[in-house]
Short mmCIF file of C-alpha atoms in Angstrom, two decimals:
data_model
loop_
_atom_site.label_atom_id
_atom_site.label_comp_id
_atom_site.label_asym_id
_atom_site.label_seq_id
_atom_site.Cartn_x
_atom_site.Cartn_y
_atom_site.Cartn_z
CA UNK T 1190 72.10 112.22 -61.13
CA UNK T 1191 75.68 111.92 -59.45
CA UNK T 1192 77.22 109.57 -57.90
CA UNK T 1193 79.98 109.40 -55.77
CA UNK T 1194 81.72 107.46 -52.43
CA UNK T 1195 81.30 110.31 -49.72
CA UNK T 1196 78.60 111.57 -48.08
CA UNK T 1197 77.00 114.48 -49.14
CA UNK T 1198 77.73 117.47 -46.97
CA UNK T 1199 73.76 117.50 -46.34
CA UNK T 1200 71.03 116.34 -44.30
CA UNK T 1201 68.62 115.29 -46.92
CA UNK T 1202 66.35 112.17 -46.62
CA UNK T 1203 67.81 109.11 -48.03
CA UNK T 1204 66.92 105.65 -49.39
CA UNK T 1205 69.35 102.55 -48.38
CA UNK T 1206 70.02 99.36 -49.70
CA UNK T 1207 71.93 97.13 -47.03
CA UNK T 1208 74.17 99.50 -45.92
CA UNK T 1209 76.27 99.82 -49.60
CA UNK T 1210 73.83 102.19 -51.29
CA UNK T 1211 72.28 105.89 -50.22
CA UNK T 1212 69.80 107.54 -52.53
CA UNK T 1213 69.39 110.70 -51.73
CA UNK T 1214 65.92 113.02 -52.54
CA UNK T 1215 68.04 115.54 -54.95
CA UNK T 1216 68.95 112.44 -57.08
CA UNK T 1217 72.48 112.15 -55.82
CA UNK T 1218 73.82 108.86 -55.43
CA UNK T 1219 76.33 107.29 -52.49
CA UNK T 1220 77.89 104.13 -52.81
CA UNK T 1221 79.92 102.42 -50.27
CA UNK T 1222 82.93 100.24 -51.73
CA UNK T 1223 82.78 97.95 -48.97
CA UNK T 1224 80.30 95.04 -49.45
CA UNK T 1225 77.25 94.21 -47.80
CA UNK T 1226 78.70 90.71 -46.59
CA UNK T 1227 81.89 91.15 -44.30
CA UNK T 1228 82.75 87.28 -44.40
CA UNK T 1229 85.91 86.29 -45.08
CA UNK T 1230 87.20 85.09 -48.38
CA UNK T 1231 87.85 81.12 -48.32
CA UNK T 1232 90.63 81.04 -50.53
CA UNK T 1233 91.97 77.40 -50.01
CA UNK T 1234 93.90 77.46 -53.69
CA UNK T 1235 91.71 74.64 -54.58
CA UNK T 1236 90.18 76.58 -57.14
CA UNK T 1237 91.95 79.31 -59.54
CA UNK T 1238 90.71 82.28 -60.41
CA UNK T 1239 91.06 85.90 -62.48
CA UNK T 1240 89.41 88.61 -63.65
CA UNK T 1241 88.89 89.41 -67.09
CA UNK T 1242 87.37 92.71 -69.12
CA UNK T 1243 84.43 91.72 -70.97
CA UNK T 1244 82.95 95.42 -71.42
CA UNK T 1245 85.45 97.79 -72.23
CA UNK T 1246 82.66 100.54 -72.67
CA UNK T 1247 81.36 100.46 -69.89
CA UNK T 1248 83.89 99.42 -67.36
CA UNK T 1249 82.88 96.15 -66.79
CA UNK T 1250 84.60 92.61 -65.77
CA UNK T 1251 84.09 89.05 -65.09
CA UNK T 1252 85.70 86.93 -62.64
CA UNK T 1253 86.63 83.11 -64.49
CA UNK T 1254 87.03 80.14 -62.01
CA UNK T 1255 88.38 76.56 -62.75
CA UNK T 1256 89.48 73.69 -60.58
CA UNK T 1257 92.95 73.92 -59.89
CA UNK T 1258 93.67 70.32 -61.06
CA UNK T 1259 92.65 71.49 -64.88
CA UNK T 1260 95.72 74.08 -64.62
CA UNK T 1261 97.85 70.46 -64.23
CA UNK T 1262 95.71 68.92 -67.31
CA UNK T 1263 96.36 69.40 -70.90
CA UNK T 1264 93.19 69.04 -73.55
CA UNK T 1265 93.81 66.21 -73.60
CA UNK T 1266 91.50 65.80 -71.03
CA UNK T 1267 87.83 65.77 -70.79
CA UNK T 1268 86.56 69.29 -71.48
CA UNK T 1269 84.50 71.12 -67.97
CA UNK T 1270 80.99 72.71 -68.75
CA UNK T 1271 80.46 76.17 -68.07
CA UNK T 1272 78.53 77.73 -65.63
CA UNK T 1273 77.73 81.53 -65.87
CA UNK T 1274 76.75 82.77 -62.13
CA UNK T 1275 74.80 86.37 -62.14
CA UNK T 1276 74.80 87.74 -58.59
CA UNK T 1277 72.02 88.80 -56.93
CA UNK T 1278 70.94 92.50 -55.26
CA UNK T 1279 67.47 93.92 -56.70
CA UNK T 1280 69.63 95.24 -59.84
CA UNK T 1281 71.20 97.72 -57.60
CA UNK T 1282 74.02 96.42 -55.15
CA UNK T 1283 76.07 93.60 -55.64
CA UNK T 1284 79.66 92.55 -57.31
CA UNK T 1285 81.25 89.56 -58.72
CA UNK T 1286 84.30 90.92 -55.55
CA UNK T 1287 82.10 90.59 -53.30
CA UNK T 1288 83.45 88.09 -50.99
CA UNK T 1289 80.45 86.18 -50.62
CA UNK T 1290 80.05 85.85 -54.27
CA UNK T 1291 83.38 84.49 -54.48
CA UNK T 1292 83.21 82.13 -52.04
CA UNK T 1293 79.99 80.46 -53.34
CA UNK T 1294 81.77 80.50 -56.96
CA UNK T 1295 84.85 78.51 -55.08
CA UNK T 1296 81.92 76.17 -54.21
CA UNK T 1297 80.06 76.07 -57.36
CA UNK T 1298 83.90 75.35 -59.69
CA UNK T 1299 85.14 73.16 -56.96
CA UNK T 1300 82.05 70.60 -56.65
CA UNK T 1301 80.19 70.73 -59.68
CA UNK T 1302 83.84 70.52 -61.37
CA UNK T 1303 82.80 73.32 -63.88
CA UNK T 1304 84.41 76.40 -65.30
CA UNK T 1305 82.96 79.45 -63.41
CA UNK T 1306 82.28 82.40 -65.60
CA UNK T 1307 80.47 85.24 -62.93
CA UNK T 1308 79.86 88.36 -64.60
CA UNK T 1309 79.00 91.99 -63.31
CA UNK T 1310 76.72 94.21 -64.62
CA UNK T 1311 75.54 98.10 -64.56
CA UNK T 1312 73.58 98.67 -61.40
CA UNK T 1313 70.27 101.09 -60.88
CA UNK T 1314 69.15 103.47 -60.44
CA UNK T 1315 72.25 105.08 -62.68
CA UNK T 1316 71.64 102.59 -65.03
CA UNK T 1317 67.95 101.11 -64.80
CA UNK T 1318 66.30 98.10 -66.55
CA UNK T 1319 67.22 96.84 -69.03
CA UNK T 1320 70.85 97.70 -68.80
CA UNK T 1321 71.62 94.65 -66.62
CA UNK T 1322 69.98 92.53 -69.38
CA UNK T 1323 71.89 93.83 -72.08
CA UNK T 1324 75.16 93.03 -69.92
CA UNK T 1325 74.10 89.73 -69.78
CA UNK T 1326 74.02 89.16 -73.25
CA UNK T 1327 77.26 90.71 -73.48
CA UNK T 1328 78.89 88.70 -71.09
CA UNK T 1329 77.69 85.34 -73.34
CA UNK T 1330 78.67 87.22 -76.19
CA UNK T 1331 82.32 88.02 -74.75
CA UNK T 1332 82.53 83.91 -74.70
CA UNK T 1333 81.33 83.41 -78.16
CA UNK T 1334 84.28 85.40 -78.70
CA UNK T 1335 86.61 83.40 -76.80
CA UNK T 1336 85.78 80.48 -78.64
CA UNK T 1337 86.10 81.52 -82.03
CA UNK T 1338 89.15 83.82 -81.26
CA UNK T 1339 92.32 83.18 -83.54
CA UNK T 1340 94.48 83.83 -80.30
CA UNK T 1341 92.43 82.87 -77.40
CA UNK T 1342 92.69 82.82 -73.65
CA UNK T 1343 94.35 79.15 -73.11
CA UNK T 1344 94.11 79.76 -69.43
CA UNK T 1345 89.84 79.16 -70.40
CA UNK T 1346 89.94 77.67 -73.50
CA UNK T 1347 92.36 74.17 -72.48
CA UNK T 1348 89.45 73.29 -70.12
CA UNK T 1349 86.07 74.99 -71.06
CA UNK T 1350 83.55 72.93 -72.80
CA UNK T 1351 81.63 75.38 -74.99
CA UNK T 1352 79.25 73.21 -76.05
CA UNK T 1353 77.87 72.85 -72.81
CA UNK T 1354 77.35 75.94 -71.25
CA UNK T 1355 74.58 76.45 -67.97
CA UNK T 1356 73.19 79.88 -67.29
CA UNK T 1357 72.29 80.37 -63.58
CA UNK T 1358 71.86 83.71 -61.62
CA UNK T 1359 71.28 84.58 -58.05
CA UNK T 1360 67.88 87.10 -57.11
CA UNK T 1361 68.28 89.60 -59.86
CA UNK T 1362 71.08 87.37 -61.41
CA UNK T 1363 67.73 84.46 -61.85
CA UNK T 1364 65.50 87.45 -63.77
CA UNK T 1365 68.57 87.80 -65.83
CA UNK T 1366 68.89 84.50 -66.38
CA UNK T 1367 65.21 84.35 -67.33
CA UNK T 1368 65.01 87.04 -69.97
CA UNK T 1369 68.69 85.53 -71.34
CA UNK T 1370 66.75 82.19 -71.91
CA UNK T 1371 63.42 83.91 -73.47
CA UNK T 1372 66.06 86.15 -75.58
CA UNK T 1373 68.29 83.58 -77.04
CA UNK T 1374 66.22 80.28 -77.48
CA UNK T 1375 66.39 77.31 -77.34
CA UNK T 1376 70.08 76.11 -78.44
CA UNK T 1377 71.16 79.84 -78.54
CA UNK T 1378 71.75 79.57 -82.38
CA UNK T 1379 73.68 83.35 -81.85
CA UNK T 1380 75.71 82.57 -79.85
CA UNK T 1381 77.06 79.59 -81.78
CA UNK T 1382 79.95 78.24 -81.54
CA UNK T 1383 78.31 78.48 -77.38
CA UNK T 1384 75.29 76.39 -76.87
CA UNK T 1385 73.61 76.86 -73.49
CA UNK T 1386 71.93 73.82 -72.53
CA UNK T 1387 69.79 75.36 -69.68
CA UNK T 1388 69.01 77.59 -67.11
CA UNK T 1389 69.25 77.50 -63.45
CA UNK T 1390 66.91 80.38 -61.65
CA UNK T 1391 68.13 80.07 -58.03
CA UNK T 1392 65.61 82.69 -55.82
CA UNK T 1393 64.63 84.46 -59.06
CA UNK T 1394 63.64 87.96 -58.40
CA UNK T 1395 60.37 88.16 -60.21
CA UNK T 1396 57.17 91.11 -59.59
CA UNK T 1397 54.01 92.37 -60.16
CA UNK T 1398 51.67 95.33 -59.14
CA UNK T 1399 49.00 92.88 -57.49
CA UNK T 1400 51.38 90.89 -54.23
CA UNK T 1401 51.55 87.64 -54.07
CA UNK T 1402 50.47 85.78 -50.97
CA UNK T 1403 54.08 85.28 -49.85
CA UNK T 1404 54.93 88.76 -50.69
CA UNK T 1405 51.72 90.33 -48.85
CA UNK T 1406 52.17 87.93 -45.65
CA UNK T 1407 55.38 87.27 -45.29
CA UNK T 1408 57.50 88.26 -41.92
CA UNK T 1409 58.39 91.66 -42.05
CA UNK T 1410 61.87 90.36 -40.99
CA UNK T 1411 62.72 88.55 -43.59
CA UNK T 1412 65.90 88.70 -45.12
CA UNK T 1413 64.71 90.36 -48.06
CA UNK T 1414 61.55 92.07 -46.65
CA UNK T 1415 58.82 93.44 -48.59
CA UNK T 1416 59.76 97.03 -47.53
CA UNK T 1417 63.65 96.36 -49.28
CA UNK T 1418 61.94 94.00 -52.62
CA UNK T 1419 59.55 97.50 -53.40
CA UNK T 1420 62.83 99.45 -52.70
CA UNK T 1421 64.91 97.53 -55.08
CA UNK T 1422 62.34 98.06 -57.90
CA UNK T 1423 61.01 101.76 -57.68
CA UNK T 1424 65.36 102.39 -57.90
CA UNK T 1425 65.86 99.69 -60.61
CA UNK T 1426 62.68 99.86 -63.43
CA UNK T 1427 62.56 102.30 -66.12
CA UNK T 1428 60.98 105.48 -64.99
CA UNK T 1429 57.94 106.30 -65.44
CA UNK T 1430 56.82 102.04 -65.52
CA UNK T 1431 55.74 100.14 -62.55
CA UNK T 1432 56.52 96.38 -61.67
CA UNK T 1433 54.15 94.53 -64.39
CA UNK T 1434 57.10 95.55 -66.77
CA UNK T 1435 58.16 92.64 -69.09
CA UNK T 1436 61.46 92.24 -67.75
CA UNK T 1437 59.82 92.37 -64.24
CA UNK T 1438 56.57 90.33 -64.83
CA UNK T 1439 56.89 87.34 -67.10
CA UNK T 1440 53.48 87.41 -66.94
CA UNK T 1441 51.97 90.67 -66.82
CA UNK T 1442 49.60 92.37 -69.01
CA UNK T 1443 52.23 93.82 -70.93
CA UNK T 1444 54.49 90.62 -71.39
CA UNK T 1445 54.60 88.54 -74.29
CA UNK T 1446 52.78 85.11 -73.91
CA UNK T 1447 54.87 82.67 -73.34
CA UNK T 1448 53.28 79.47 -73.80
CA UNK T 1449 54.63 79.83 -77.93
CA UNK T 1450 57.99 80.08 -76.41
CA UNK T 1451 60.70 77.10 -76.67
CA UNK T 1452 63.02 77.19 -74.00
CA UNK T 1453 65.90 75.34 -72.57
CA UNK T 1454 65.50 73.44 -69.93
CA UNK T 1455 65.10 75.52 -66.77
CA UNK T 1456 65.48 74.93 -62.74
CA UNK T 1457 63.97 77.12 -60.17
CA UNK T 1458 65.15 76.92 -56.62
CA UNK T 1459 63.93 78.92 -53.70
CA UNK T 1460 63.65 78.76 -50.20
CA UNK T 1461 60.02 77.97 -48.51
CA UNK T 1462 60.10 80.76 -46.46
CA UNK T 1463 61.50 83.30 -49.58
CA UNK T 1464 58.93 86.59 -49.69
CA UNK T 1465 59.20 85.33 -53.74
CA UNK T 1466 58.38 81.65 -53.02
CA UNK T 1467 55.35 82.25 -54.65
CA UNK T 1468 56.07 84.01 -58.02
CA UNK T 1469 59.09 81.22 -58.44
CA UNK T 1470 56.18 78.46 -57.85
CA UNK T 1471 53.49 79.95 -60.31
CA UNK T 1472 56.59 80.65 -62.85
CA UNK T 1473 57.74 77.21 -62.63
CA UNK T 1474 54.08 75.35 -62.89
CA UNK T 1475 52.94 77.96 -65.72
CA UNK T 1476 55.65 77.18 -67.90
CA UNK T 1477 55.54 72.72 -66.94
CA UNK T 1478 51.75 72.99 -67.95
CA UNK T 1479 52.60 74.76 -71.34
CA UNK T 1480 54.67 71.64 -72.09
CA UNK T 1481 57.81 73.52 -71.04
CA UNK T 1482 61.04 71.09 -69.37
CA UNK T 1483 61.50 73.00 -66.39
CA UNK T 1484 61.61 71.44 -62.31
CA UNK T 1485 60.93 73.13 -59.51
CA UNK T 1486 62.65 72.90 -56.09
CA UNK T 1487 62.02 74.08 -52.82
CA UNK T 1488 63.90 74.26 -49.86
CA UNK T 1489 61.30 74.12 -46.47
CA UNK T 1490 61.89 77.22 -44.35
CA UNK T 1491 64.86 78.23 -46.28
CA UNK T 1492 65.24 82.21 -46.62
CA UNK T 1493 66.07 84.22 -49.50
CA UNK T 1494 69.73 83.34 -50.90
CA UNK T 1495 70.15 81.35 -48.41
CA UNK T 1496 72.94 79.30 -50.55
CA UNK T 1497 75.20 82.36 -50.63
CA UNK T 1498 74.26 83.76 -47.02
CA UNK T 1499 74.41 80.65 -45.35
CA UNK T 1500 76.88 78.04 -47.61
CA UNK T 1501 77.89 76.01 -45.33
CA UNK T 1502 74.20 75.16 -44.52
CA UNK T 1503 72.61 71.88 -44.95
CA UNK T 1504 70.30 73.43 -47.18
CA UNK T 1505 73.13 74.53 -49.41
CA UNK T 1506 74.65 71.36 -49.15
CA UNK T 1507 72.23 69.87 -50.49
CA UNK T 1508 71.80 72.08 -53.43
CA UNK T 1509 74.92 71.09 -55.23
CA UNK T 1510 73.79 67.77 -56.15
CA UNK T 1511 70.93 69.29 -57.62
CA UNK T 1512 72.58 71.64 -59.56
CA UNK T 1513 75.57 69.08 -60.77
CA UNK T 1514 72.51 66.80 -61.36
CA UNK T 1515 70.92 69.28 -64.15
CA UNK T 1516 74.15 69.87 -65.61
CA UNK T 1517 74.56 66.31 -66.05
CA UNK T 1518 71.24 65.38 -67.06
CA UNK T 1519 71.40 68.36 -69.89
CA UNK T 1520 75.19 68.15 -71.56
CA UNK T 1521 75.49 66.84 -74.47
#
């Protein structure tokens, strides 16, 4: 398998993802280095920002956000949680640089008055499931690290609150998020000096080999149409498996049970009219009726990622109070 940013000198059938990503039927591999999303980045220095290796191995970085005003403030101040965003893109396109990434993570720093922590992570098919996991755990890791460093960053560690840490992720970013929370437990005890108080699954990208009603009947002009979700998985799980994989279907015949499982407290939010309305729904209620703190919250005829695509929305407006709302309700 090869990758590379040109076109292949050949006429061989392909497989695209939204214009970034070419699959080819020899195996090779084209990826564009311009990003799906050709918005503008809203750069209003409101919000300051950098990027940061967390990954030497394998080449990977996070971007760090924080309100501008906590540049101006000394620790003596009150201390801002931390909130990890995962991006989104069926595990294979996607970038904390992309500009609509970094625009909602302006957002996200600027009104939930939080430190921003948005991680990348190896994308399929050259690196398949559960590579993205294990970057996620990495990227948590790379902050336990922070905090207990002899010489750490001040720019993150004169404002970050690492006792109250919120792990949410975006599509893909949500299943991340997901398997993080199963993973670590509740109070992430391994992470420690870092406790994550709780998860935040916005549009989690969840499957199965049997379709859900949403996923069966839903417009085949979605945003994120059935023909792109089966896409995004036949490039991203291991080879070989199909979509009732573990890290794919929390509850598949394969999965662990989770109704023995303590969690954190968890929030799902997707959009009514989300192709994976329906998995986030059952996921939700399955783990509230196992006893399970977790709330559920739907937006009526909202679309997939319809935060990041359309932020300015009323929809996405009225996210943010949600979302500062858990934060608040879960800190210590």
């Amino acid at each position: 398998m090869t990758t590379s940013t040109t076109t292949p000198p050949n006429t061989l059938p392909y497989e695209e993802c939204r214009g970034v990503l070419r699959v080819y039927s020899d195996g090779s591999i084209v990826r564009s280095p311009n990003p799906s999303f050709n918005v503008p980045i809203l750069d209003d220095g409101s919000v300051a920002w950098k990027d940061v290796v967390f990954d030497p191995t394998n080449h990977l970085q996070l971007r760090l956000y924080k309100p501008a005003a906590a540049t101006r403030s000394p620790s003596s101040s009150k201390k801002l949680p931390i909130f990890y965003y995962i991006h989104g893109g069926g595990f294979c396109i996607g970038s904390r640089a992309w500009p609509n990434c970094q625009n909602y993570c302006f957002q996200l720093a600027s009104q939930l008055q939080c430190v921003v922590v948005s991680p990348d992570y190896r994308l399929a098919p050259e690196h398949r499931l559960p590579a993205a996991i294990h970057d996620g755990v990495a990227a948590l890791e790379w902050l336990r690290a922070q905090a207990e460093a002899d010489e750490p960053d001040t720019w993150l560690t004169d404002v970050a609150d690492f006792e109250n840490v919120f792990v949410s992720g975006d599509s893909a970013g949500g299943n991340i998020a997901h398997n993080l929370a199963v993973q670590l437990g509740p109070g992430s005890p391994e992470l420690g000096p870092v406790r994550v108080r709780g998860y935040l699954l916005l549009a989690p990208f969840f499957g199965g080999t049997v379709l859900s009603k949403s996923e069966a009947e839903g417009p085949k002009d979605a945003f994120l149409n059935w023909e792109l979700i089966d896409r995004f998985w036949r490039l991203s799980i291991p080879i070989g498996e199909n979509t009732d994989h573990p890290l794919v279907n929390p509850f598949g015949p394969f999965s662990q049970s989770l109704e023995p499982v303590a969690l954190d407290p968890i929030l799902v939010v997707v959009g009514g009219s989300d192709l994976l309305k329906d998995r986030a729904e059952d996921y939700a209620k399955r783990l509230k009726n196992w006893g399970k703190k977790v709330e559920y919250v739907e937006f009526e005829g909202e679309q997939h990622g319809f935060f990041t695509i359309h932020p300015n929305s009323q929809a996405a407006k009225d996210l943010m109070p949600i979302l500062k709302r858990f934060i608040t309700e879960n800190s210590s």
